Amino acid sequence: MMIGLTDESPLKWKNVEAKKKATVHRIDKCEHYNGEKFPVVRFRSSIEGPCLGLKMVEYIMNIDERAQWDPQIDALTDMYIANNLDDVNAVLPDEYGNCAMFGIGYTRTKRYLVVDGREQLTLCGLQEFANGGALIWGVEIEERHDALFPQDQKRHTRAKTCLYSTALVPTGEGTFDAEYILQLDPGGNLPSFLTTPIMIDSVKTMFSQAKRDFGDEDMMKEWMDAHPRNSDNNDDRNEEMMKERLGLLLTP
């Protein structure tokens, strides 16, 4: 089961930007969600091209793709990856789809504008659904697990992903809607009115890159040929991603 993207929500969303012809045609935010001082920001986009969660993941976890839109990114590292996704799927209800990726990753950023370098340790995954939709999700690992951070590196101020998801929903033959949601505490004493605009600009740049790539038929054919679908054996796909040393890491 995959729920389509609608405006129905019990949360009090405030519109930040709405431009029908823009790549990101709507941006909203919800203040103080779950008692946090930083807002949840929601981005919506409609993209032409095949609805591929594994491709969209690359904009978050492939450092070469990430560097195209994220001026802060400094390092991405797989820390702990599930060896057998069957074990993960065995405990998930059917309505959560099929887990295609699952693990813990480390992110380090460098100084950019008013924000110094930060680091994160994030539990995250990719769920795929029978209708062709996908959900990328992530949440910060609790501080009691700080021993999982790389022990051979200097510690940095820790940012925290309070809430993250990217939902992809097919809307037709070769088109899909995307909704990106992020609530990020950047750490330190920075106010949200300084950090939220930086995050918004970065995510908009990511969607611009995604729109160009997904709309390039030759590029997408080449990517799909290199990543053949194999719904009967998701473990093979997970092993392939591990070999490429990609990490599902979530910092705007």
Tab-separated table of C-alpha atoms in Angstrom:
chain	number	residue	atom	x	y	z
A	1	MET	CA	0.000	0.000	0.000
A	2	MET	CA	1.307	3.446	-0.890
A	3	ILE	CA	-0.616	6.577	-0.006
A	4	GLY	CA	-0.580	9.346	-2.608
A	5	LEU	CA	0.601	12.847	-1.840
A	6	THR	CA	-2.306	15.016	-0.716
A	7	ASP	CA	-2.806	18.188	1.293
A	8	GLU	CA	-4.701	16.345	4.036
A	9	SER	CA	-2.744	16.625	7.297
A	10	PRO	CA	-3.501	17.294	10.965
A	11	LEU	CA	-0.367	19.438	11.169
A	12	LYS	CA	-0.483	23.217	10.874
A	13	TRP	CA	1.534	23.825	7.732
A	14	LYS	CA	2.475	27.369	6.723
A	15	ASN	CA	3.212	28.029	3.075
A	16	VAL	CA	6.716	29.334	2.375
A	17	GLU	CA	6.680	29.329	-1.415
A	18	ALA	CA	4.270	28.252	-4.168
A	19	LYS	CA	5.204	28.437	-7.862
A	20	LYS	CA	3.269	26.152	-10.192
A	21	LYS	CA	5.937	26.104	-12.934
A	22	ALA	CA	8.955	25.766	-10.633
A	23	THR	CA	10.811	22.475	-10.188
A	24	VAL	CA	9.888	22.613	-6.501
A	25	HIS	CA	6.358	23.934	-6.862
A	26	ARG	CA	5.487	24.118	-3.182
A	27	ILE	CA	7.387	24.555	0.085
A	28	ASP	CA	5.681	24.497	3.490
A	29	LYS	CA	6.875	24.399	7.071
A	30	CYS	CA	5.450	23.332	10.416
A	31	GLU	CA	6.894	24.967	13.530
A	32	HIS	CA	7.691	23.189	16.806
A	33	TYR	CA	6.725	19.718	15.609
A	34	ASN	CA	7.291	17.156	18.379
A	35	GLY	CA	8.524	19.940	20.660
A	36	GLU	CA	11.613	20.723	18.561
A	37	LYS	CA	12.700	24.342	18.053
A	38	PHE	CA	13.490	23.828	14.367
A	39	PRO	CA	10.677	23.488	11.811
A	40	VAL	CA	9.713	20.561	9.645
A	41	VAL	CA	10.103	21.727	6.040
A	42	ARG	CA	8.206	20.018	3.219
A	43	PHE	CA	9.139	20.251	-0.468
A	44	ARG	CA	6.981	19.017	-3.352
A	45	SER	CA	8.017	18.450	-6.933
A	46	SER	CA	6.671	16.735	-10.064
A	47	ILE	CA	9.301	15.029	-12.200
A	48	GLU	CA	9.301	13.461	-15.662
A	49	GLY	CA	11.108	10.142	-15.833
A	50	PRO	CA	10.913	6.662	-14.319
A	51	CYS	CA	10.029	6.450	-10.617
A	52	LEU	CA	13.188	4.870	-9.182
A	53	GLY	CA	13.868	5.014	-5.467
A	54	LEU	CA	17.355	3.554	-5.871
A	55	LYS	CA	18.274	6.396	-8.224
A	56	MET	CA	16.824	9.099	-5.967
A	57	VAL	CA	18.803	7.670	-3.061
A	58	GLU	CA	22.032	8.517	-4.883
A	59	TYR	CA	21.439	12.244	-4.475
A	60	ILE	CA	21.591	11.676	-0.733
A	61	MET	CA	24.196	8.958	-0.355
A	62	ASN	CA	26.590	9.050	-3.305
A	63	ILE	CA	29.231	11.647	-2.480
A	64	ASP	CA	29.803	12.575	-6.137
A	65	GLU	CA	26.082	13.185	-6.691
A	66	ARG	CA	25.735	14.851	-3.292
A	67	ALA	CA	28.550	17.299	-3.986
A	68	GLN	CA	26.630	18.590	-7.019
A	69	TRP	CA	23.988	20.181	-4.794
A	70	ASP	CA	25.320	20.200	-1.224
A	71	PRO	CA	28.153	22.738	-0.759
A	72	GLN	CA	28.676	21.544	2.832
A	73	ILE	CA	29.329	17.853	2.249
A	74	ASP	CA	32.790	16.652	3.260
A	75	ALA	CA	32.514	12.919	3.920
A	76	LEU	CA	30.008	10.046	3.644
A	77	THR	CA	30.791	6.661	5.177
A	78	ASP	CA	28.895	3.400	5.510
A	79	MET	CA	29.244	2.358	9.124
A	80	TYR	CA	26.861	-0.554	9.638
A	81	ILE	CA	24.787	-2.110	6.837
A	82	ALA	CA	22.244	-4.918	7.149
A	83	ASN	CA	23.787	-8.058	5.647
A	84	ASN	CA	20.457	-9.805	5.102
A	85	LEU	CA	17.457	-7.700	4.171
A	86	ASP	CA	15.200	-10.722	4.573
A	87	ASP	CA	15.701	-10.353	8.329
A	88	VAL	CA	14.576	-6.719	8.129
A	89	ASN	CA	11.549	-7.502	5.965
A	90	ALA	CA	10.521	-10.335	8.275
A	91	VAL	CA	9.635	-7.861	11.050
A	92	LEU	CA	7.967	-5.235	8.845
A	93	PRO	CA	4.200	-5.211	8.208
A	94	ASP	CA	3.220	-5.596	4.543
A	95	GLU	CA	1.965	-2.019	4.351
A	96	TYR	CA	5.534	-0.783	4.884
A	97	GLY	CA	6.562	-2.238	1.538
A	98	ASN	CA	9.790	-4.079	0.814
A	99	CYS	CA	13.019	-2.917	2.444
A	100	ALA	CA	15.671	-2.455	-0.260
A	101	MET	CA	18.317	-0.740	1.901
A	102	PHE	CA	18.866	-0.495	5.654
A	103	GLY	CA	21.778	0.656	7.770
A	104	ILE	CA	23.657	3.296	9.735
A	105	GLY	CA	25.837	5.905	8.078
A	106	TYR	CA	28.175	8.718	9.070
A	107	THR	CA	28.053	12.208	7.533
A	108	ARG	CA	30.540	15.034	8.003
A	109	THR	CA	30.094	18.548	6.633
A	110	LYS	CA	32.477	21.477	6.311
A	111	ARG	CA	31.999	25.139	7.079
A	112	TYR	CA	29.573	26.980	4.801
A	113	LEU	CA	28.372	30.551	5.354
A	114	VAL	CA	27.253	30.823	9.014
A	115	VAL	CA	27.409	27.072	9.743
A	116	ASP	CA	30.622	25.369	10.914
A	117	GLY	CA	31.363	21.738	10.157
A	118	ARG	CA	28.947	19.197	11.619
A	119	GLU	CA	28.666	15.418	11.885
A	120	GLN	CA	25.781	12.961	12.041
A	121	LEU	CA	25.112	9.286	12.643
A	122	THR	CA	21.867	8.269	10.973
A	123	LEU	CA	19.732	5.136	10.835
A	124	CYS	CA	18.064	5.054	7.456
A	125	GLY	CA	16.562	2.904	4.751
A	126	LEU	CA	14.706	2.594	1.466
A	127	GLN	CA	11.266	1.017	1.181
A	128	GLU	CA	9.827	0.013	-2.202
A	129	PHE	CA	6.127	-0.538	-2.926
A	130	ALA	CA	4.199	-2.717	-5.354
A	131	ASN	CA	2.805	0.285	-7.248
A	132	GLY	CA	6.316	1.495	-8.120
A	133	GLY	CA	6.515	4.057	-5.331
A	134	ALA	CA	9.325	4.354	-2.823
A	135	LEU	CA	10.092	5.903	0.539
A	136	ILE	CA	13.557	6.962	1.686
A	137	TRP	CA	13.677	7.634	5.424
A	138	GLY	CA	16.119	8.489	8.165
A	139	VAL	CA	16.416	9.409	11.837
A	140	GLU	CA	19.356	10.349	14.054
A	141	ILE	CA	20.932	7.677	16.261
A	142	GLU	CA	20.527	8.454	19.968
A	143	GLU	CA	23.481	9.926	21.856
A	144	ARG	CA	23.789	6.814	24.022
A	145	HIS	CA	25.141	5.126	20.891
A	146	ASP	CA	27.926	7.688	20.304
A	147	ALA	CA	30.476	4.882	20.538
A	148	LEU	CA	29.417	4.018	16.977
A	149	PHE	CA	31.031	7.206	15.644
A	150	PRO	CA	34.404	6.763	13.902
A	151	GLN	CA	36.954	6.476	16.691
A	152	ASP	CA	39.957	7.594	14.650
A	153	GLN	CA	38.600	11.063	13.844
A	154	LYS	CA	38.188	14.321	15.734
A	155	ARG	CA	34.609	14.838	16.915
A	156	HIS	CA	32.602	17.776	15.551
A	157	THR	CA	29.457	19.559	16.676
A	158	ARG	CA	26.645	17.112	16.113
A	159	ALA	CA	23.667	17.947	13.930
A	160	LYS	CA	20.524	15.844	14.339
A	161	THR	CA	18.004	14.702	11.783
A	162	CYS	CA	14.836	14.706	13.883
A	163	LEU	CA	12.706	13.645	10.904
A	164	TYR	CA	13.512	12.854	7.280
A	165	SER	CA	11.688	11.203	4.389
A	166	THR	CA	11.459	11.388	0.630
A	167	ALA	CA	8.327	9.812	-0.865
A	168	LEU	CA	8.083	9.007	-4.578
A	169	VAL	CA	4.629	8.290	-6.043
A	170	PRO	CA	4.064	7.374	-9.720
A	171	THR	CA	1.526	9.645	-11.400
A	172	GLY	CA	1.543	8.237	-14.935
A	173	GLU	CA	3.703	6.619	-17.574
A	174	GLY	CA	7.124	8.129	-16.966
A	175	THR	CA	6.112	10.730	-14.353
A	176	PHE	CA	6.081	10.847	-10.553
A	177	ASP	CA	5.557	13.201	-7.630
A	178	ALA	CA	8.208	13.624	-4.968
A	179	GLU	CA	7.807	14.913	-1.434
A	180	TYR	CA	10.916	15.669	0.635
A	181	ILE	CA	10.435	16.294	4.376
A	182	LEU	CA	13.189	17.336	6.752
A	183	GLN	CA	13.399	18.508	10.338
A	184	LEU	CA	17.041	19.227	11.155
A	185	ASP	CA	18.611	20.513	14.343
A	186	PRO	CA	22.004	21.834	13.158
A	187	GLY	CA	23.443	21.824	16.671
A	188	GLY	CA	25.214	24.642	18.454
A	189	ASN	CA	23.358	27.886	19.080
A	190	LEU	CA	22.325	28.792	15.551
A	191	PRO	CA	18.745	30.099	15.179
A	192	SER	CA	16.430	28.571	12.602
A	193	PHE	CA	16.013	31.864	10.707
A	194	LEU	CA	19.684	31.554	9.699
A	195	THR	CA	19.876	27.830	8.933
A	196	THR	CA	16.478	27.109	7.345
A	197	PRO	CA	17.017	29.317	4.240
A	198	ILE	CA	20.357	27.593	3.576
A	199	MET	CA	18.681	24.198	3.790
A	200	ILE	CA	15.843	25.274	1.496
A	201	ASP	CA	18.242	26.527	-1.189
A	202	SER	CA	20.243	23.286	-1.037
A	203	VAL	CA	17.209	21.027	-1.385
A	204	LYS	CA	15.867	23.081	-4.290
A	205	THR	CA	19.226	22.628	-6.015
A	206	MET	CA	19.012	18.872	-5.433
A	207	PHE	CA	15.608	18.700	-7.105
A	208	SER	CA	16.883	20.738	-10.058
A	209	GLN	CA	19.643	18.187	-10.542
A	210	ALA	CA	17.206	15.289	-10.181
A	211	LYS	CA	14.833	16.810	-12.733
A	212	ARG	CA	17.651	17.143	-15.297
A	213	ASP	CA	18.867	13.588	-14.726
A	214	PHE	CA	15.500	11.823	-14.647
A	215	GLY	CA	14.431	13.715	-17.766
A	216	ASP	CA	17.530	12.600	-19.699
A	217	GLU	CA	16.361	9.391	-21.405
A	218	ASP	CA	19.851	8.306	-22.460
A	219	MET	CA	21.260	8.830	-18.966
A	220	MET	CA	18.394	6.961	-17.329
A	221	LYS	CA	18.636	4.055	-19.791
A	222	GLU	CA	22.338	3.764	-19.019
A	223	TRP	CA	21.630	3.865	-15.275
A	224	MET	CA	18.856	1.267	-15.510
A	225	ASP	CA	21.046	-1.048	-17.595
A	226	ALA	CA	23.706	-0.795	-14.883
A	227	HIS	CA	21.138	-1.412	-12.108
A	228	PRO	CA	18.826	-4.180	-13.388
A	229	ARG	CA	15.683	-4.751	-11.382
A	230	ASN	CA	15.526	-8.044	-9.524
A	231	SER	CA	12.452	-8.071	-7.325
A	232	ASP	CA	13.070	-11.704	-6.337
A	233	ASN	CA	16.420	-10.983	-4.715
A	234	ASN	CA	16.847	-7.627	-3.047
A	235	ASP	CA	19.921	-8.950	-1.196
A	236	ASP	CA	21.859	-8.942	-4.475
A	237	ARG	CA	20.990	-5.282	-5.010
A	238	ASN	CA	22.013	-4.416	-1.440
A	239	GLU	CA	25.343	-6.214	-1.911
A	240	GLU	CA	25.959	-4.258	-5.102
A	241	MET	CA	25.357	-0.958	-3.315
A	242	MET	CA	27.685	-2.003	-0.493
A	243	LYS	CA	30.461	-2.760	-2.942
A	244	GLU	CA	30.124	0.731	-4.372
A	245	ARG	CA	30.634	2.118	-0.856
A	246	LEU	CA	27.551	4.264	-0.838
A	247	GLY	CA	25.922	5.425	2.377
A	248	LEU	CA	22.349	6.501	3.019
A	249	LEU	CA	23.291	9.716	4.805
A	250	LEU	CA	20.999	12.602	5.475
A	251	THR	CA	22.157	16.133	5.930
A	252	PRO	CA	20.786	19.011	3.814
